[in-house]
mmCIF file of C-alpha atoms in Angstrom:
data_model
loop_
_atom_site.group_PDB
_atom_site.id
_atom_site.type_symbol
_atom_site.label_atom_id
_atom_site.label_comp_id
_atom_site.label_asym_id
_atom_site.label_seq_id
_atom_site.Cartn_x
_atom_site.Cartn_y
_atom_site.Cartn_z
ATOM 1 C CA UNK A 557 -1.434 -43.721 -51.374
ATOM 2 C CA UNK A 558 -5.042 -42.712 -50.664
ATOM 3 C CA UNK A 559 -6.720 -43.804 -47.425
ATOM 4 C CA UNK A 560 -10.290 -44.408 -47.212
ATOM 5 C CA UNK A 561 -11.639 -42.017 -44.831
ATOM 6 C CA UNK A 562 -12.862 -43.711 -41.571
ATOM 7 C CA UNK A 563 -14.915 -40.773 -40.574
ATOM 8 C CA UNK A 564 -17.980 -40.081 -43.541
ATOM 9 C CA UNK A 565 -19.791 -38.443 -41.139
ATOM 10 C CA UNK A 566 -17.940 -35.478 -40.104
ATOM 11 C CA UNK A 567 -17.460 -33.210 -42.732
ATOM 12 C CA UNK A 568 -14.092 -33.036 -44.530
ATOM 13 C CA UNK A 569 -13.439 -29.281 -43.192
ATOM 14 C CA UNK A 570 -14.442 -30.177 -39.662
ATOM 15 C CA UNK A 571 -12.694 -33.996 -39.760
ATOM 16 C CA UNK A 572 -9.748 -34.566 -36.964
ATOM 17 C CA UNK A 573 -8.406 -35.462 -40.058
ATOM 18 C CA UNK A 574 -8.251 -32.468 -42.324
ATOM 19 C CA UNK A 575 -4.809 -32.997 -42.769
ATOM 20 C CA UNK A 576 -4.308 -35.864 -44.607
ATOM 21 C CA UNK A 577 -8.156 -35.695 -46.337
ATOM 22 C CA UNK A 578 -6.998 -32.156 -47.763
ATOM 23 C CA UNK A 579 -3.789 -33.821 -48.563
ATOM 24 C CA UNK A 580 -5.381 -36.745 -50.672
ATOM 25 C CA UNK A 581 -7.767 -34.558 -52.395
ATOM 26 C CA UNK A 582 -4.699 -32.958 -54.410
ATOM 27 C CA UNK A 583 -6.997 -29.474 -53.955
ATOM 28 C CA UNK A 584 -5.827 -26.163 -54.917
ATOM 29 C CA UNK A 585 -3.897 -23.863 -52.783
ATOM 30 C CA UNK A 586 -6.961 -21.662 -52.876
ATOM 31 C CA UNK A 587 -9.118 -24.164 -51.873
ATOM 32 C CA UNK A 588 -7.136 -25.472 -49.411
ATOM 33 C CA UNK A 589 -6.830 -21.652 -47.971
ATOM 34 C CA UNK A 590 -10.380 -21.099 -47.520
ATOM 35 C CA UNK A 591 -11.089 -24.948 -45.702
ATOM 36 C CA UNK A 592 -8.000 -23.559 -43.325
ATOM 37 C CA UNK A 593 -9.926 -19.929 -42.396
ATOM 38 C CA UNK A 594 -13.414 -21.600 -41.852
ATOM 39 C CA UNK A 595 -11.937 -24.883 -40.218
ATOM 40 C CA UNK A 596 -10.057 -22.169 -37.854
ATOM 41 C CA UNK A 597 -12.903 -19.047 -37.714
ATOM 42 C CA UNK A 598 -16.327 -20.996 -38.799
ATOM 43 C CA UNK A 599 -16.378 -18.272 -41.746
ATOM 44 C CA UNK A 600 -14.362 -17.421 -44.960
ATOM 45 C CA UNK A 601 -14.528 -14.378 -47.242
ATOM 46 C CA UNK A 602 -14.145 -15.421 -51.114
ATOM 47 C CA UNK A 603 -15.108 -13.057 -54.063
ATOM 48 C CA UNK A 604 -18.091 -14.071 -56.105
ATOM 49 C CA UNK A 605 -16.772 -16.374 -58.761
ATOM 50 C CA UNK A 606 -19.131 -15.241 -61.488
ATOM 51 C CA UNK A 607 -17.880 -12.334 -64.005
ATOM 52 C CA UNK A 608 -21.134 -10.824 -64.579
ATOM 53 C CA UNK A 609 -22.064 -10.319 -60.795
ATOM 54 C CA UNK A 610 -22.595 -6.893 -61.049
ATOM 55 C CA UNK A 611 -25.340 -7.208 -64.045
ATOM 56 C CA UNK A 612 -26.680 -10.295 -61.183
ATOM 57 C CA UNK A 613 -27.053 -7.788 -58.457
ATOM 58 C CA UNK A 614 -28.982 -5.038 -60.050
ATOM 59 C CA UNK A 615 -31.346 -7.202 -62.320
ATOM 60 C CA UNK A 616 -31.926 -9.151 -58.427
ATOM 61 C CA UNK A 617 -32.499 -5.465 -56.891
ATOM 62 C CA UNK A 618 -34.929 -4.378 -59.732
ATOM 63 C CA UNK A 619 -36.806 -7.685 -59.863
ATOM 64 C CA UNK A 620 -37.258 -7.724 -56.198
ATOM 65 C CA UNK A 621 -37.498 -3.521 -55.245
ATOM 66 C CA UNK A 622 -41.431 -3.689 -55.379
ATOM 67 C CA UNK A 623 -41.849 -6.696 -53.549
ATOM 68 C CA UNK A 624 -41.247 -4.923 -50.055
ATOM 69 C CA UNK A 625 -43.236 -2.956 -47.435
ATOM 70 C CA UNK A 626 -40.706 0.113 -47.170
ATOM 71 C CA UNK A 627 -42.810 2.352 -45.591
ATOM 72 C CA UNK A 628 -43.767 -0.266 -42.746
ATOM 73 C CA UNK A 629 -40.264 -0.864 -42.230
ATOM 74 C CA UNK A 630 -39.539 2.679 -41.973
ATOM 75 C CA UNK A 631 -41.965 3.555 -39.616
ATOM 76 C CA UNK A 632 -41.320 0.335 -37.417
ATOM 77 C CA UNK A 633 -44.674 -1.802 -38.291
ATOM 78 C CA UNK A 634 -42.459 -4.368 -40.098
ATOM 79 C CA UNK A 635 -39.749 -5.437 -38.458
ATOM 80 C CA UNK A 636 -37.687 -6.852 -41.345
ATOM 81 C CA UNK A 637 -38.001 -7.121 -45.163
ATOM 82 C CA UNK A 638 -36.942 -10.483 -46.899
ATOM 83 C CA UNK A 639 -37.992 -12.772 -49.837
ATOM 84 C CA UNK A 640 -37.405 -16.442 -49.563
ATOM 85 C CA UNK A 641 -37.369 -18.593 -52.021
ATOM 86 C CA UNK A 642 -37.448 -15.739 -54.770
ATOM 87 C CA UNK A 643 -34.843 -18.489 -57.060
ATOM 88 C CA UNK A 644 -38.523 -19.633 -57.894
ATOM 89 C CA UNK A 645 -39.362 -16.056 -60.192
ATOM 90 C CA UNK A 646 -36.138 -14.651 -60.365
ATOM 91 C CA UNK A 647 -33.541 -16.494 -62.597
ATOM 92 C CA UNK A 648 -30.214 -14.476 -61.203
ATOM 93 C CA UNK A 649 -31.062 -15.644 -57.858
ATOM 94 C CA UNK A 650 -31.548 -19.012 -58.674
ATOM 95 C CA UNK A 651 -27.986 -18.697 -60.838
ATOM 96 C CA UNK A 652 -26.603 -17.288 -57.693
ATOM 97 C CA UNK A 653 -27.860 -20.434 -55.553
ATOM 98 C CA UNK A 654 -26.440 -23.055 -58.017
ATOM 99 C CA UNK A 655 -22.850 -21.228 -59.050
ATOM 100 C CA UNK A 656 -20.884 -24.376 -60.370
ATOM 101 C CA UNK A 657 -17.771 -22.855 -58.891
ATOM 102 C CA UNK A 658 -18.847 -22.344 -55.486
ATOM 103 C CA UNK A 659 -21.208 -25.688 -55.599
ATOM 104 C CA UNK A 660 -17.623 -27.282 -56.313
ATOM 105 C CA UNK A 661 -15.647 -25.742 -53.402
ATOM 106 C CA UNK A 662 -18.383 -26.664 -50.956
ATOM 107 C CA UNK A 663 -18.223 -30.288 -52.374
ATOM 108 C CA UNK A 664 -14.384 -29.818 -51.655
ATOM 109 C CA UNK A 665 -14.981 -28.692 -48.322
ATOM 110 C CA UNK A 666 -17.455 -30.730 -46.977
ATOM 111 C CA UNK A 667 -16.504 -34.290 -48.742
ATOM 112 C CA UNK A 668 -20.143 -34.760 -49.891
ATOM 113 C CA UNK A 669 -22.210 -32.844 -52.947
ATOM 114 C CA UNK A 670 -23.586 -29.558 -52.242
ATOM 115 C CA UNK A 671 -26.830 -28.070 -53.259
ATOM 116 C CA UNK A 672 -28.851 -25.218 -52.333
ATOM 117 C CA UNK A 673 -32.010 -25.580 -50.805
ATOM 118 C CA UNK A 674 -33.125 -22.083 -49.668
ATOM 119 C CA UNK A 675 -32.877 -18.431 -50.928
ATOM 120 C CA UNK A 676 -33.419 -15.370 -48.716
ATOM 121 C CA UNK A 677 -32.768 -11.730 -50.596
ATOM 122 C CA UNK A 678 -32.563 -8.943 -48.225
ATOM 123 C CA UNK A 679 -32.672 -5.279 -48.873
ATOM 124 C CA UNK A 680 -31.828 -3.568 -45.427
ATOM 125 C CA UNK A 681 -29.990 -5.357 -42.531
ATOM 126 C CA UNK A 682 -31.859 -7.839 -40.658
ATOM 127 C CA UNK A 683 -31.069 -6.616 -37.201
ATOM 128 C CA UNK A 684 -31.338 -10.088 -36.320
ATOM 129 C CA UNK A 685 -30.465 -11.493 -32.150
ATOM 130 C CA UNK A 686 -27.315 -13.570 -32.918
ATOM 131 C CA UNK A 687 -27.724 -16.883 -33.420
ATOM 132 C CA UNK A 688 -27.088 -20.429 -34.989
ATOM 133 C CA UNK A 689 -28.464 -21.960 -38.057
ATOM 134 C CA UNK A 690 -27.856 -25.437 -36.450
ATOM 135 C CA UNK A 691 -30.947 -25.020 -34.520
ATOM 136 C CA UNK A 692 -33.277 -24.248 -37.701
ATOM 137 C CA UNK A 693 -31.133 -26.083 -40.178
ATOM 138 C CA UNK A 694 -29.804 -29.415 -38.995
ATOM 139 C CA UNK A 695 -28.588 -32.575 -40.383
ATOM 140 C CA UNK A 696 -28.210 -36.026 -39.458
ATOM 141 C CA UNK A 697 -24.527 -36.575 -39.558
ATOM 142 C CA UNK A 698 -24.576 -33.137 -37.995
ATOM 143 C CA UNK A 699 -22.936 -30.279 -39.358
ATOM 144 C CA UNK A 700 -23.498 -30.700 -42.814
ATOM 145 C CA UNK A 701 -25.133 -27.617 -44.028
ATOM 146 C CA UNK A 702 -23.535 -24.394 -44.757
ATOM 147 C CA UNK A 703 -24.793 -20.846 -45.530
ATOM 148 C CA UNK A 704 -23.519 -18.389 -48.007
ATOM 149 C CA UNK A 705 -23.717 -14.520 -47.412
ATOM 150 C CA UNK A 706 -23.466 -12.575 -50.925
ATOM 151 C CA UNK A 707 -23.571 -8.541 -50.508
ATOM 152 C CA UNK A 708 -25.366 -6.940 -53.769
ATOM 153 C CA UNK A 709 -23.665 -3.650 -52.405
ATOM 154 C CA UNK A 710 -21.117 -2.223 -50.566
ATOM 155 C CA UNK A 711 -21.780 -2.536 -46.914
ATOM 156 C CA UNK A 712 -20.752 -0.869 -43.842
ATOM 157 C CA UNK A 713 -21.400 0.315 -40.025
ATOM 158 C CA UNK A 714 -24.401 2.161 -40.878
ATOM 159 C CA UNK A 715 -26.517 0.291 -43.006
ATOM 160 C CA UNK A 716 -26.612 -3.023 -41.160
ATOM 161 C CA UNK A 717 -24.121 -5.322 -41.435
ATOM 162 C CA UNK A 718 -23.585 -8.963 -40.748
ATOM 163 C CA UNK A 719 -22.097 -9.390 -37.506
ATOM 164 C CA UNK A 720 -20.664 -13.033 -36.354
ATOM 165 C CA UNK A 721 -18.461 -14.834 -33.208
ATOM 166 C CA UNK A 722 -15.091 -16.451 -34.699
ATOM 167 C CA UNK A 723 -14.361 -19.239 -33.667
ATOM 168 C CA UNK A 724 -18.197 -19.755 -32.214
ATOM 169 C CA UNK A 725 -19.095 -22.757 -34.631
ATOM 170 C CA UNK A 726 -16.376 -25.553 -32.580
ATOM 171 C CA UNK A 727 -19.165 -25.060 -29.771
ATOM 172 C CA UNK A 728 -21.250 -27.912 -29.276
ATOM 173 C CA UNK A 729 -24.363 -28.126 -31.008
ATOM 174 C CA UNK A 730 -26.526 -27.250 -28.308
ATOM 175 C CA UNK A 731 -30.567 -28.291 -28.867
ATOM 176 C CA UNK A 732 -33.522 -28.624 -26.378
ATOM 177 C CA UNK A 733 -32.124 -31.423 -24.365
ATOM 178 C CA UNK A 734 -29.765 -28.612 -23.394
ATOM 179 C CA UNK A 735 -31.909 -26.432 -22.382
ATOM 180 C CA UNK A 736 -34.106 -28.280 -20.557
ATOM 181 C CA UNK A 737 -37.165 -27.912 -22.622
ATOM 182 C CA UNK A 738 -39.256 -30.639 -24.349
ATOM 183 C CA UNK A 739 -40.976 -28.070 -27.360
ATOM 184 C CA UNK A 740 -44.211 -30.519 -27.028
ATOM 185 C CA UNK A 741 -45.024 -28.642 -23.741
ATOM 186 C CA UNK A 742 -44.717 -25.208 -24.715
ATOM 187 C CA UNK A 743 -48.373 -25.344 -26.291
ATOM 188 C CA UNK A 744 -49.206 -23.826 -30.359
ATOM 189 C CA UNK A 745 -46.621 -21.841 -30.800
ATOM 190 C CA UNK A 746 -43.842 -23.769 -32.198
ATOM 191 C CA UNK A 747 -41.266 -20.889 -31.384
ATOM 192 C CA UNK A 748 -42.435 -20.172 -27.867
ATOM 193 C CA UNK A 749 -39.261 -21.724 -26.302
ATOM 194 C CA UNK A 750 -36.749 -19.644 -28.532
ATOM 195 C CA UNK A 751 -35.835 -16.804 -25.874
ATOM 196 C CA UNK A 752 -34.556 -19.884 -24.154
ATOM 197 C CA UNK A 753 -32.012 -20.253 -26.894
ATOM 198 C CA UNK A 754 -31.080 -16.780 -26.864
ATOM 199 C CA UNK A 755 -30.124 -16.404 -23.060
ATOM 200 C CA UNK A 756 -27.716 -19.540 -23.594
ATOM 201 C CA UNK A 757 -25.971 -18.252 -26.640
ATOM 202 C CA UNK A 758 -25.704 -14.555 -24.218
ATOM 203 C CA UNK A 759 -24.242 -16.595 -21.219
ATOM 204 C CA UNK A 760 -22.059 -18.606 -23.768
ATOM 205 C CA UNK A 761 -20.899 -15.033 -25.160
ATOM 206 C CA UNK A 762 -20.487 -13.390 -21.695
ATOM 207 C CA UNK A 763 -18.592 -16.324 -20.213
ATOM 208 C CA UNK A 764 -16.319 -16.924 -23.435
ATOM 209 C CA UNK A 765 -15.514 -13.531 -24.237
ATOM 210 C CA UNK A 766 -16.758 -14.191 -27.482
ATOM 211 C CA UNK A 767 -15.636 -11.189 -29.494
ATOM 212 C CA UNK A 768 -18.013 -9.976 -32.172
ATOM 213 C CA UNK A 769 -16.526 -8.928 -35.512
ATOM 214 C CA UNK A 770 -19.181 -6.681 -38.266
ATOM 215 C CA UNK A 771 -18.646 -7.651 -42.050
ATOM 216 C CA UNK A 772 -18.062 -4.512 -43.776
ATOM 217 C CA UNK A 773 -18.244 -6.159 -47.493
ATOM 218 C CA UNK A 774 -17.634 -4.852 -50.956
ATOM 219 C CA UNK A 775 -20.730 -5.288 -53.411
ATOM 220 C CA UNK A 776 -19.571 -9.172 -54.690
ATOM 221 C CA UNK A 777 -17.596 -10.851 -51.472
ATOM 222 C CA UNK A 778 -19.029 -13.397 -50.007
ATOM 223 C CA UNK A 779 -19.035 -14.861 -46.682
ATOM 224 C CA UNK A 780 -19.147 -18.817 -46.625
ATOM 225 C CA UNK A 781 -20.370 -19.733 -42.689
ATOM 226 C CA UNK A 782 -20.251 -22.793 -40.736
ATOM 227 C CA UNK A 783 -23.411 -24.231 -39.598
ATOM 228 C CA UNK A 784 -22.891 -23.698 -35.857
ATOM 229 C CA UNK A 785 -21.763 -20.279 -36.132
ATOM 230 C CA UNK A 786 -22.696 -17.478 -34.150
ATOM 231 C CA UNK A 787 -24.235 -14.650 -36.974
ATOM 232 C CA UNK A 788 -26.542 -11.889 -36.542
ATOM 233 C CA UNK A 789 -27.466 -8.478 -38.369
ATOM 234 C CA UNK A 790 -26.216 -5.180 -36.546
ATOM 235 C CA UNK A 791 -28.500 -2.507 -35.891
ATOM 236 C CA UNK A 792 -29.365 -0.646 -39.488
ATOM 237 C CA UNK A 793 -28.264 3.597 -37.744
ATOM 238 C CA UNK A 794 -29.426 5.364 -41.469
ATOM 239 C CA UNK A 795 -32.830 4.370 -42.397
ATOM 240 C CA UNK A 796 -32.813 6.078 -45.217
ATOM 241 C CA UNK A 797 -30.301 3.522 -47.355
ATOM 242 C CA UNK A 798 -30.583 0.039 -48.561
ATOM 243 C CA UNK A 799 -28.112 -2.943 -47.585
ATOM 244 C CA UNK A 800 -28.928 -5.472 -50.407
ATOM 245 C CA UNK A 801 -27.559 -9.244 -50.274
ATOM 246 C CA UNK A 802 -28.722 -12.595 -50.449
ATOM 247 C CA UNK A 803 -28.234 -15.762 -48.142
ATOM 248 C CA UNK A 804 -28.293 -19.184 -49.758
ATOM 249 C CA UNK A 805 -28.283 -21.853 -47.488
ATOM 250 C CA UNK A 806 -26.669 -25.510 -48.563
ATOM 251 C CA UNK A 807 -27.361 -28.688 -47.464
ATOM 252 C CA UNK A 808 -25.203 -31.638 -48.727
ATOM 253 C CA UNK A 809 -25.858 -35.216 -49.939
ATOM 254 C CA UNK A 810 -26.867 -38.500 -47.753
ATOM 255 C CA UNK A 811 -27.749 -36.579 -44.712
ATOM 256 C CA UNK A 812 -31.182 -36.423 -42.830
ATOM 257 C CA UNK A 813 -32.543 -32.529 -42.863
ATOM 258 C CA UNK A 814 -34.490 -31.496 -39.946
ATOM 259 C CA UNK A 815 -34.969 -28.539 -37.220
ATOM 260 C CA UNK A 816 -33.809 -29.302 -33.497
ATOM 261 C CA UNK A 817 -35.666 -26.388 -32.282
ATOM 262 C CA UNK A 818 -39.142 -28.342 -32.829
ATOM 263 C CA UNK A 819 -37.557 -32.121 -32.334
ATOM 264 C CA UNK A 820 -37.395 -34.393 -29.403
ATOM 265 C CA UNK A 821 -36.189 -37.440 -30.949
ATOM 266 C CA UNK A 822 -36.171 -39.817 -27.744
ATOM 267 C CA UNK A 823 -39.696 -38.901 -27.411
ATOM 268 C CA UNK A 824 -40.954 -39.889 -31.268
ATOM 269 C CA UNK A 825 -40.880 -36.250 -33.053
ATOM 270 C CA UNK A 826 -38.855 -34.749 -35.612
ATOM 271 C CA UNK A 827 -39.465 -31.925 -37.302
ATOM 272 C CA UNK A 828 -38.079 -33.492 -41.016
ATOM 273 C CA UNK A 829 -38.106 -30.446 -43.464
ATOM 274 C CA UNK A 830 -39.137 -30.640 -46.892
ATOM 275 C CA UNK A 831 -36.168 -30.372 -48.807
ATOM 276 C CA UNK A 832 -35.480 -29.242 -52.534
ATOM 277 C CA UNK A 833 -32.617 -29.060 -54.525
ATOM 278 C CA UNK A 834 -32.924 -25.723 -56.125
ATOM 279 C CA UNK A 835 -30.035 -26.994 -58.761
ATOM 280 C CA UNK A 836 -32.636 -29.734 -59.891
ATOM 281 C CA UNK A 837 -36.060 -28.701 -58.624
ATOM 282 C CA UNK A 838 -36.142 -32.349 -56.996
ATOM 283 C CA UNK A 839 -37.111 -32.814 -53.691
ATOM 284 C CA UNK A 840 -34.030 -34.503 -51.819
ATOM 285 C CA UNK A 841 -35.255 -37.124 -49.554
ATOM 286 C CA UNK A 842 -33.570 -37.304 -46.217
ATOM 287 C CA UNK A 843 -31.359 -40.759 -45.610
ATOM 288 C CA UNK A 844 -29.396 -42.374 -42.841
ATOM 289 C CA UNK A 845 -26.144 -43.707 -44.413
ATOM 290 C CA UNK A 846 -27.624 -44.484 -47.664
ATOM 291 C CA UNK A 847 -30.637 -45.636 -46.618
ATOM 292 C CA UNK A 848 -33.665 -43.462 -47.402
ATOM 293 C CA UNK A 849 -35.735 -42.729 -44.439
ATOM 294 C CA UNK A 850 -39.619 -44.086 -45.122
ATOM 295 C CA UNK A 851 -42.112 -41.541 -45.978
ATOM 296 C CA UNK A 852 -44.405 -42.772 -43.920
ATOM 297 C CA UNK A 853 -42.415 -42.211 -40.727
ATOM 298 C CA UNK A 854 -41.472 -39.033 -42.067
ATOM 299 C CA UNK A 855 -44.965 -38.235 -41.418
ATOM 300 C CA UNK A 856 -45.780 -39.983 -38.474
ATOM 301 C CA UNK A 857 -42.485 -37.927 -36.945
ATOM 302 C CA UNK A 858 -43.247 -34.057 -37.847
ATOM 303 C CA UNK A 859 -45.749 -32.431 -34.679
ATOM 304 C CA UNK A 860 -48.616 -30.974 -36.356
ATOM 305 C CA UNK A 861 -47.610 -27.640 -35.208
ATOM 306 C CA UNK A 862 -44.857 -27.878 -37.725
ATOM 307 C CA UNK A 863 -46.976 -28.671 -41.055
ATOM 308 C CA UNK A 864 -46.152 -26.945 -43.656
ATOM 309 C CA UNK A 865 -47.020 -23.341 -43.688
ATOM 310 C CA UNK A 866 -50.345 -21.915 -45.518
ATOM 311 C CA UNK A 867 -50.438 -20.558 -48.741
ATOM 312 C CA UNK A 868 -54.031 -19.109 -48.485
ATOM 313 C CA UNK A 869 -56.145 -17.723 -45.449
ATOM 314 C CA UNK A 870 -58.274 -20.130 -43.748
ATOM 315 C CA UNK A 871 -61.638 -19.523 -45.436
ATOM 316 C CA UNK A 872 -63.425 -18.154 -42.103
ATOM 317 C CA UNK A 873 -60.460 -15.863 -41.724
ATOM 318 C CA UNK A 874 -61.874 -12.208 -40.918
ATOM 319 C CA UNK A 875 -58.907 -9.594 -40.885
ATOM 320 C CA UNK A 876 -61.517 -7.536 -38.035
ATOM 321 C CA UNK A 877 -61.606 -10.313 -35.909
ATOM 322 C CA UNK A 878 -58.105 -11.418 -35.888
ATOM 323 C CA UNK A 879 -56.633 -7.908 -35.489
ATOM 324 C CA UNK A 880 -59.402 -7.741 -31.947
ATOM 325 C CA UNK A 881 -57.957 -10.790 -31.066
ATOM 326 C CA UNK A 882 -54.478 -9.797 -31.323
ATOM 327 C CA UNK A 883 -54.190 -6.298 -30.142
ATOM 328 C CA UNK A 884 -50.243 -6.183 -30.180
ATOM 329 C CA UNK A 885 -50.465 -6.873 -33.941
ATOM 330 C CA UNK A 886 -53.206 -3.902 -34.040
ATOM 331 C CA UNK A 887 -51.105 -1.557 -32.180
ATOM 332 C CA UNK A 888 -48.287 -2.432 -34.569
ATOM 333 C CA UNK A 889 -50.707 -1.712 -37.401
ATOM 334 C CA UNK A 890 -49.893 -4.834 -39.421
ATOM 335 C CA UNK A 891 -50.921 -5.839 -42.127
ATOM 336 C CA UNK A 892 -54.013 -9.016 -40.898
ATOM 337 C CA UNK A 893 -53.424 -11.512 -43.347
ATOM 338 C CA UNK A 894 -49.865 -10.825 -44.012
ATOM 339 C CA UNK A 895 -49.133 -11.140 -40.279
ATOM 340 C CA UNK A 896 -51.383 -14.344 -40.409
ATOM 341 C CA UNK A 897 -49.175 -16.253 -43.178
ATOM 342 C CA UNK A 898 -45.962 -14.927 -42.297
ATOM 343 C CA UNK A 899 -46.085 -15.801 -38.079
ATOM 344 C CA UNK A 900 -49.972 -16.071 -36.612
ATOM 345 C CA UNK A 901 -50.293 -19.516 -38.234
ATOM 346 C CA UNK A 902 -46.549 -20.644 -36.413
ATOM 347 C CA UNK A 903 -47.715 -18.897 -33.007
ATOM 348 C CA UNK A 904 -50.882 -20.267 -32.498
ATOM 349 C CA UNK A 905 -52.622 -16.781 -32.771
ATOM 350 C CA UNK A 906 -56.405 -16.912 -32.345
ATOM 351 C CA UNK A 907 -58.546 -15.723 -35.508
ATOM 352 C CA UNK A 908 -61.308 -14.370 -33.174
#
């Protein structure tokens, strides 16, 4: 006999009650198998479940092969190469995003429907400080998002490969209360408080013996992660190849959506994101068990410093100036108005 479960809020592959939740859902063995590894690790490998991923991957890698600044990554002016949100011009990404199979097994998973809300398509390894999406990506139930890690080509030591903590996402959810900082004080730059961040998730690492573990994956696994996992991107040692993939992150139904790292709730300020369901193209609204939270406090709530980021240069905007004004963006001979949209805006950067 079924039980209604007492505990909506924590997701099904999380719950204290996995047991008999898995049990009533009459899932598959395989299912059940991969809510076991990422219950127990915070990750689990799957194959791709689409039959033409191969023909996905290299219409993705020809779409998007133009799109990047290769020489300014190879000679250390851009620090990393990524598209987001490329399911908006390129169909196989978006078909990628919204696989019915894996959109299922999430829903299985997590006890609420899945959808994807954000594409990134990488074509070398991010080299990226470990770190956890909870702080960027958050819900309200927490835990409720989950990202999926899809590698376009075989991937190994030397071209830059995932790296993650197992066992890292049954930490606490750790946000600025926790670290003692109230992001409203740290002036502009909506990010100035993350190095804070990082030296906790070192001393957690140091004091845990956390053991990192590198994802050397076959063109077509993919890596489902837990939102409070540890993940990074090793160091990329041979320039001179390519380590396509994509990331979709997934939110999942009747949660609010919002980023900890620019919040202080007790003091009046989320940052709610601006969600959309990449399966419909409809924005998903964020709720509180069922109950839609009011768009008008939805404003009222986000700091200004988190408004939505500019499409177009602000109309005084003189690349001369801004690059005199910024001389560690002229020494790294960036790109002005590139650097401008992609983190001056975010940092508070002066124009003159």
């Amino acid at each position: 006999m079924n039980q209604a479960n007492p505990l909506p809020g924590v997701p099904d592959v999380e719950s204290p009650l996995f047991d008999r939740l898995f049990a009533q859902k009459n899932a598959t063995p395989e299912t059940v198998d991969v809510a076991r590894r990422l219950r127990r690790d915070g990750f689990a490998v799957i194959d791709f479940p689409d039959a033409d991923f191969d023909q996905l991957a290299n219409r993705i890698i020809n779409a998007l092969n133009g799109k990047y600044d290769w020489d300014g990554w190879r000679n250390g002016r851009t620090p990393n190469l990524r598209v987001q949100d490329a399911w908006n011009t390129v169909p196989e990404v978006k078909r990628i995003a919204c696989n019915p199979t894996l959109l299922q097994l999430l829903a299985d998973l997590y006890g609420r429907r899945a959808f994807p809300f954000q594409t990134l398509n990488f074509p070398v390894g991010t080299q990226q400080h470990f770190h956890t999406d909870s702080v960027h990506f958050s819900s309200y139930p927490e835990r409720f998002m989950a990202g999926v890690w899809i590698a376009l080509e075989d991937i190994d030591s030397d071209n830059g490969p995932l790296v993650y903590y197992p066992g890292s996402h049954a930490l606490p959810l750790f946000t600025n209360e926790h670290i003692g900082i109230n992001p409203d004080t740290q002036g502009p730059n909506p990010y100035s408080h993350y190095p804070a961040y990082e030296r906790a998730w070192e001393s957690l690492v140091e004091v845990l013996d956390l053991k990192p573990l590198e994802f050397h994956a076959k063109k077509g696994q993919a890596l489902i992660w837990a939102a409070n996992l540890l993940h990074g991107g090793a160091a990329q040692r041979d320039l001179k190849r390519t380590r396509w993939s994509q990331v979709t992150h997934y939110y999942f139904e009747g949660c609010t959506y919002y980023t900890p790292l620019g919040s202080e709730p007790f003091l009046g300020a989320i940052h709610f994101r601006s969600i959309t369901d990449i399966s419909t193209g409809k924005p998903m609204p964020s709720a509180v068990n069922r109950t839609e939270v009011d768009k008008a406090h939805v404003e009222y709530a986000v700091p200004a410093k988190h408004r939505l980021r500019p499409v177009v240069l602000p109309p005084d905007f003189d690349p001369a100036a801004y690059l005199k004004a910024n001389p560690d963006v002229a020494a790294a001979k960036a790109d002005p108005r590139k650097h401008y949209l992609e983190f001056g805006y975010r940092e508070g950067r002066p124009l003159r």
